[in-house]
mmCIF file of C-alpha atoms in Angstrom:
data_model
loop_
_atom_site.group_PDB
_atom_site.id
_atom_site.type_symbol
_atom_site.label_atom_id
_atom_site.label_comp_id
_atom_site.label_asym_id
_atom_site.label_seq_id
_atom_site.Cartn_x
_atom_site.Cartn_y
_atom_site.Cartn_z
ATOM 1 C CA UNK A 28 -4.774 7.956 -4.204
ATOM 2 C CA UNK A 29 -5.482 4.825 -6.192
ATOM 3 C CA UNK A 30 -5.737 2.913 -2.920
ATOM 4 C CA UNK A 31 -8.494 5.176 -1.642
ATOM 5 C CA UNK A 32 -10.283 4.745 -4.967
ATOM 6 C CA UNK A 33 -10.129 0.993 -4.403
ATOM 7 C CA UNK A 34 -11.483 1.435 -0.873
ATOM 8 C CA UNK A 35 -14.380 3.450 -2.268
ATOM 9 C CA UNK A 36 -15.158 0.831 -4.923
ATOM 10 C CA UNK A 37 -15.232 -1.902 -2.279
ATOM 11 C CA UNK A 38 -17.539 0.161 -0.070
ATOM 12 C CA UNK A 39 -19.883 0.927 -2.983
ATOM 13 C CA UNK A 40 -19.908 -2.740 -4.046
ATOM 14 C CA UNK A 41 -20.717 -3.786 -0.489
ATOM 15 C CA UNK A 42 -23.530 -1.248 -0.319
ATOM 16 C CA UNK A 43 -21.902 0.594 2.574
ATOM 17 C CA UNK A 44 -21.681 3.952 0.749
ATOM 18 C CA UNK A 45 -24.494 5.773 -1.066
ATOM 19 C CA UNK A 46 -24.182 7.275 -4.544
ATOM 20 C CA UNK A 47 -24.639 10.748 -3.031
ATOM 21 C CA UNK A 48 -21.499 10.238 -0.963
ATOM 22 C CA UNK A 49 -19.635 9.002 -4.054
ATOM 23 C CA UNK A 50 -20.642 12.178 -5.913
ATOM 24 C CA UNK A 51 -19.441 14.360 -3.052
ATOM 25 C CA UNK A 52 -16.150 12.474 -2.891
ATOM 26 C CA UNK A 53 -15.693 12.868 -6.652
ATOM 27 C CA UNK A 54 -16.164 16.637 -6.396
ATOM 28 C CA UNK A 55 -13.701 16.686 -3.499
ATOM 29 C CA UNK A 56 -11.135 14.673 -5.477
ATOM 30 C CA UNK A 57 -11.400 17.011 -8.472
ATOM 31 C CA UNK A 58 -10.914 19.967 -6.118
ATOM 32 C CA UNK A 59 -7.820 18.352 -4.604
ATOM 33 C CA UNK A 60 -6.324 17.722 -8.050
ATOM 34 C CA UNK A 61 -6.945 21.348 -9.049
ATOM 35 C CA UNK A 62 -5.435 22.606 -5.784
ATOM 36 C CA UNK A 63 -2.443 20.300 -6.251
ATOM 37 C CA UNK A 64 -1.791 21.827 -9.674
ATOM 38 C CA UNK A 65 -1.671 25.278 -8.077
ATOM 39 C CA UNK A 66 0.753 24.047 -5.390
ATOM 40 C CA UNK A 67 3.039 22.371 -7.949
ATOM 41 C CA UNK A 68 3.139 25.542 -10.030
ATOM 42 C CA UNK A 69 4.007 27.601 -6.948
ATOM 43 C CA UNK A 70 6.729 25.215 -5.737
ATOM 44 C CA UNK A 71 8.248 24.919 -9.224
ATOM 45 C CA UNK A 72 8.613 28.703 -9.362
ATOM 46 C CA UNK A 73 10.611 28.928 -6.122
ATOM 47 C CA UNK A 74 14.392 28.668 -6.488
ATOM 48 C CA UNK A 75 14.879 27.730 -2.830
ATOM 49 C CA UNK A 76 12.665 24.685 -3.354
ATOM 50 C CA UNK A 77 14.150 23.648 -6.718
ATOM 51 C CA UNK A 78 15.432 20.207 -5.652
ATOM 52 C CA UNK A 79 12.185 19.229 -3.965
ATOM 53 C CA UNK A 80 10.187 20.649 -6.863
ATOM 54 C CA UNK A 81 12.168 18.577 -9.355
ATOM 55 C CA UNK A 82 11.453 15.424 -7.341
ATOM 56 C CA UNK A 83 7.764 16.302 -7.044
ATOM 57 C CA UNK A 84 7.379 17.140 -10.734
ATOM 58 C CA UNK A 85 9.227 13.935 -11.678
ATOM 59 C CA UNK A 86 6.764 11.874 -9.662
ATOM 60 C CA UNK A 87 3.723 13.681 -11.027
ATOM 61 C CA UNK A 88 4.960 13.424 -14.629
ATOM 62 C CA UNK A 89 4.286 9.697 -14.396
ATOM 63 C CA UNK A 90 0.580 10.430 -14.809
ATOM 64 C CA UNK A 91 1.246 12.266 -18.085
ATOM 65 C CA UNK A 92 3.999 10.176 -19.636
ATOM 66 C CA UNK A 93 3.676 6.801 -17.930
ATOM 67 C CA UNK A 94 7.463 6.865 -17.593
ATOM 68 C CA UNK A 95 9.100 5.554 -14.449
ATOM 69 C CA UNK A 96 12.430 7.277 -15.005
ATOM 70 C CA UNK A 97 12.505 9.486 -11.898
ATOM 71 C CA UNK A 98 15.065 8.708 -9.177
ATOM 72 C CA UNK A 99 12.470 7.384 -6.724
ATOM 73 C CA UNK A 100 10.987 4.933 -9.226
ATOM 74 C CA UNK A 101 14.398 3.677 -10.280
ATOM 75 C CA UNK A 102 15.413 3.158 -6.641
ATOM 76 C CA UNK A 103 12.175 1.287 -5.928
ATOM 77 C CA UNK A 104 12.784 -0.987 -8.901
ATOM 78 C CA UNK A 105 16.370 -1.626 -7.812
ATOM 79 C CA UNK A 106 15.484 -2.544 -4.209
ATOM 80 C CA UNK A 107 12.570 -4.687 -5.407
ATOM 81 C CA UNK A 108 14.930 -6.647 -7.667
ATOM 82 C CA UNK A 109 17.435 -6.969 -4.805
ATOM 83 C CA UNK A 110 14.687 -8.370 -2.546
ATOM 84 C CA UNK A 111 13.667 -10.915 -5.170
ATOM 85 C CA UNK A 112 17.323 -11.876 -5.598
ATOM 86 C CA UNK A 113 17.692 -12.366 -1.823
ATOM 87 C CA UNK A 114 14.639 -14.651 -1.860
ATOM 88 C CA UNK A 115 16.072 -16.628 -4.803
ATOM 89 C CA UNK A 116 19.315 -17.172 -2.857
ATOM 90 C CA UNK A 117 17.484 -18.369 0.296
ATOM 91 C CA UNK A 118 14.009 -19.529 -0.746
ATOM 92 C CA UNK A 119 13.067 -21.608 2.306
ATOM 93 C CA UNK A 120 13.992 -19.362 5.257
ATOM 94 C CA UNK A 121 15.027 -16.140 3.484
ATOM 95 C CA UNK A 122 17.978 -13.944 4.367
ATOM 96 C CA UNK A 123 16.898 -13.570 7.993
ATOM 97 C CA UNK A 124 14.648 -11.171 9.885
ATOM 98 C CA UNK A 125 15.784 -7.600 9.305
ATOM 99 C CA UNK A 126 18.087 -8.524 6.421
ATOM 100 C CA UNK A 127 16.701 -5.763 4.199
ATOM 101 C CA UNK A 128 17.294 -3.174 6.926
ATOM 102 C CA UNK A 129 20.952 -4.080 7.177
ATOM 103 C CA UNK A 130 21.834 -4.455 3.508
ATOM 104 C CA UNK A 131 23.966 -2.101 1.463
ATOM 105 C CA UNK A 132 20.983 -0.335 -0.112
ATOM 106 C CA UNK A 133 19.510 2.909 1.183
ATOM 107 C CA UNK A 134 15.896 1.679 1.286
ATOM 108 C CA UNK A 135 13.960 -1.522 1.811
ATOM 109 C CA UNK A 136 11.859 -3.335 -0.796
ATOM 110 C CA UNK A 137 8.790 -1.022 -0.839
ATOM 111 C CA UNK A 138 6.708 -4.202 -1.129
ATOM 112 C CA UNK A 139 5.469 -6.207 1.868
ATOM 113 C CA UNK A 140 5.330 -9.547 0.041
ATOM 114 C CA UNK A 141 8.854 -9.209 -1.366
ATOM 115 C CA UNK A 142 10.097 -8.086 2.071
ATOM 116 C CA UNK A 143 8.607 -11.179 3.730
ATOM 117 C CA UNK A 144 9.950 -13.446 0.979
ATOM 118 C CA UNK A 145 13.432 -11.887 1.133
ATOM 119 C CA UNK A 146 13.708 -11.973 4.922
ATOM 120 C CA UNK A 147 11.655 -15.066 5.839
ATOM 121 C CA UNK A 148 11.434 -17.049 2.574
ATOM 122 C CA UNK A 149 8.543 -19.418 1.979
ATOM 123 C CA UNK A 150 7.812 -19.310 5.708
ATOM 124 C CA UNK A 151 7.177 -15.555 5.413
ATOM 125 C CA UNK A 152 4.956 -16.037 2.380
ATOM 126 C CA UNK A 153 2.952 -18.659 4.296
ATOM 127 C CA UNK A 154 2.561 -16.216 7.204
ATOM 128 C CA UNK A 155 1.346 -13.509 4.792
ATOM 129 C CA UNK A 156 -1.183 -15.940 3.306
ATOM 130 C CA UNK A 157 -2.337 -16.868 6.813
ATOM 131 C CA UNK A 158 -2.871 -13.215 7.699
ATOM 132 C CA UNK A 159 -4.944 -12.646 4.572
ATOM 133 C CA UNK A 160 -7.043 -15.731 5.323
ATOM 134 C CA UNK A 161 -7.630 -14.550 8.904
ATOM 135 C CA UNK A 162 -8.584 -11.055 7.687
ATOM 136 C CA UNK A 163 -11.074 -12.430 5.171
ATOM 137 C CA UNK A 164 -12.660 -14.802 7.720
ATOM 138 C CA UNK A 165 -13.040 -12.262 10.536
ATOM 139 C CA UNK A 166 -16.462 -11.205 11.777
ATOM 140 C CA UNK A 167 -15.984 -7.496 12.378
ATOM 141 C CA UNK A 168 -18.217 -6.344 9.517
ATOM 142 C CA UNK A 169 -21.811 -7.458 9.134
ATOM 143 C CA UNK A 170 -21.238 -7.626 5.372
ATOM 144 C CA UNK A 171 -18.909 -10.475 4.335
ATOM 145 C CA UNK A 172 -17.821 -8.508 1.252
ATOM 146 C CA UNK A 173 -16.285 -5.877 3.514
ATOM 147 C CA UNK A 174 -14.252 -8.590 5.266
ATOM 148 C CA UNK A 175 -12.852 -9.800 1.956
ATOM 149 C CA UNK A 176 -12.382 -6.172 0.941
ATOM 150 C CA UNK A 177 -10.232 -5.619 4.025
ATOM 151 C CA UNK A 178 -7.995 -8.512 3.025
ATOM 152 C CA UNK A 179 -7.788 -7.201 -0.543
ATOM 153 C CA UNK A 180 -6.788 -3.779 0.763
ATOM 154 C CA UNK A 181 -3.976 -5.382 2.744
ATOM 155 C CA UNK A 182 -2.786 -6.996 -0.496
ATOM 156 C CA UNK A 183 -3.063 -3.725 -2.405
ATOM 157 C CA UNK A 184 -1.266 -1.565 0.150
ATOM 158 C CA UNK A 185 1.303 -4.311 0.671
ATOM 159 C CA UNK A 186 2.262 -3.999 -2.989
ATOM 160 C CA UNK A 187 3.463 -0.419 -2.420
ATOM 161 C CA UNK A 188 4.741 -0.438 1.148
ATOM 162 C CA UNK A 189 7.010 -2.562 3.284
ATOM 163 C CA UNK A 190 5.850 -0.899 6.506
ATOM 164 C CA UNK A 191 2.479 -2.533 7.129
ATOM 165 C CA UNK A 192 3.750 -4.332 10.218
ATOM 166 C CA UNK A 193 5.671 -1.280 11.498
ATOM 167 C CA UNK A 194 2.714 1.105 11.676
ATOM 168 C CA UNK A 195 0.357 1.074 14.624
ATOM 169 C CA UNK A 196 -2.659 2.091 12.535
ATOM 170 C CA UNK A 197 -2.189 -0.871 10.176
ATOM 171 C CA UNK A 198 -1.777 -3.309 13.043
ATOM 172 C CA UNK A 199 -4.906 -1.968 14.743
ATOM 173 C CA UNK A 200 -6.836 -2.196 11.471
ATOM 174 C CA UNK A 201 -5.726 -5.818 11.034
ATOM 175 C CA UNK A 202 -6.765 -6.642 14.596
ATOM 176 C CA UNK A 203 -10.198 -5.047 14.160
ATOM 177 C CA UNK A 204 -10.903 -6.600 10.767
ATOM 178 C CA UNK A 205 -9.904 -10.062 11.964
ATOM 179 C CA UNK A 206 -11.933 -9.719 15.160
ATOM 180 C CA UNK A 207 -14.560 -12.304 16.036
ATOM 181 C CA UNK A 208 -16.490 -9.731 18.084
ATOM 182 C CA UNK A 209 -17.705 -7.351 15.411
ATOM 183 C CA UNK A 210 -21.084 -6.626 13.929
ATOM 184 C CA UNK A 211 -21.755 -9.855 12.039
ATOM 185 C CA UNK A 212 -24.795 -11.681 13.364
ATOM 186 C CA UNK A 213 -24.109 -15.070 14.887
ATOM 187 C CA UNK A 214 -25.855 -18.111 13.435
#
């Protein structure tokens, strides 16, 4: 949700979205939050969904308490620390491609940068930096701010996911944003 807020801010800053659209999106977001509260209340009242409801409520409680004590948050912290430790043990070349898929932990790092550092070391970090540079220098958008915004979104989403290179929609977005055949006028 925060990611889409960031997308909206970038689009407003670039002048690609009108204030009327922002107002409509705000009303839609408030409606979604209200509807979500109804769903959470319903799920919490069902005994057959108790385990899932506990997980859901634990995740949502973060917004009230700021506490990251639910099982998912603790697991994310643990795998993130394990990824950083793997990078520290092998800083130049990392632990090897796929090392975080084959380790003893149930999940991967939940962070694209830490995943690249853990598996590919400084080489992986250099590749990540190269991708961001290519994204920011592409010519798909006529507005240069949108190009930089695309690179910043990759950074943002990469902080919370380790699957950016596994998902077709992300790869297609990267290809389009880095394209030299977009809407920017040639000099």
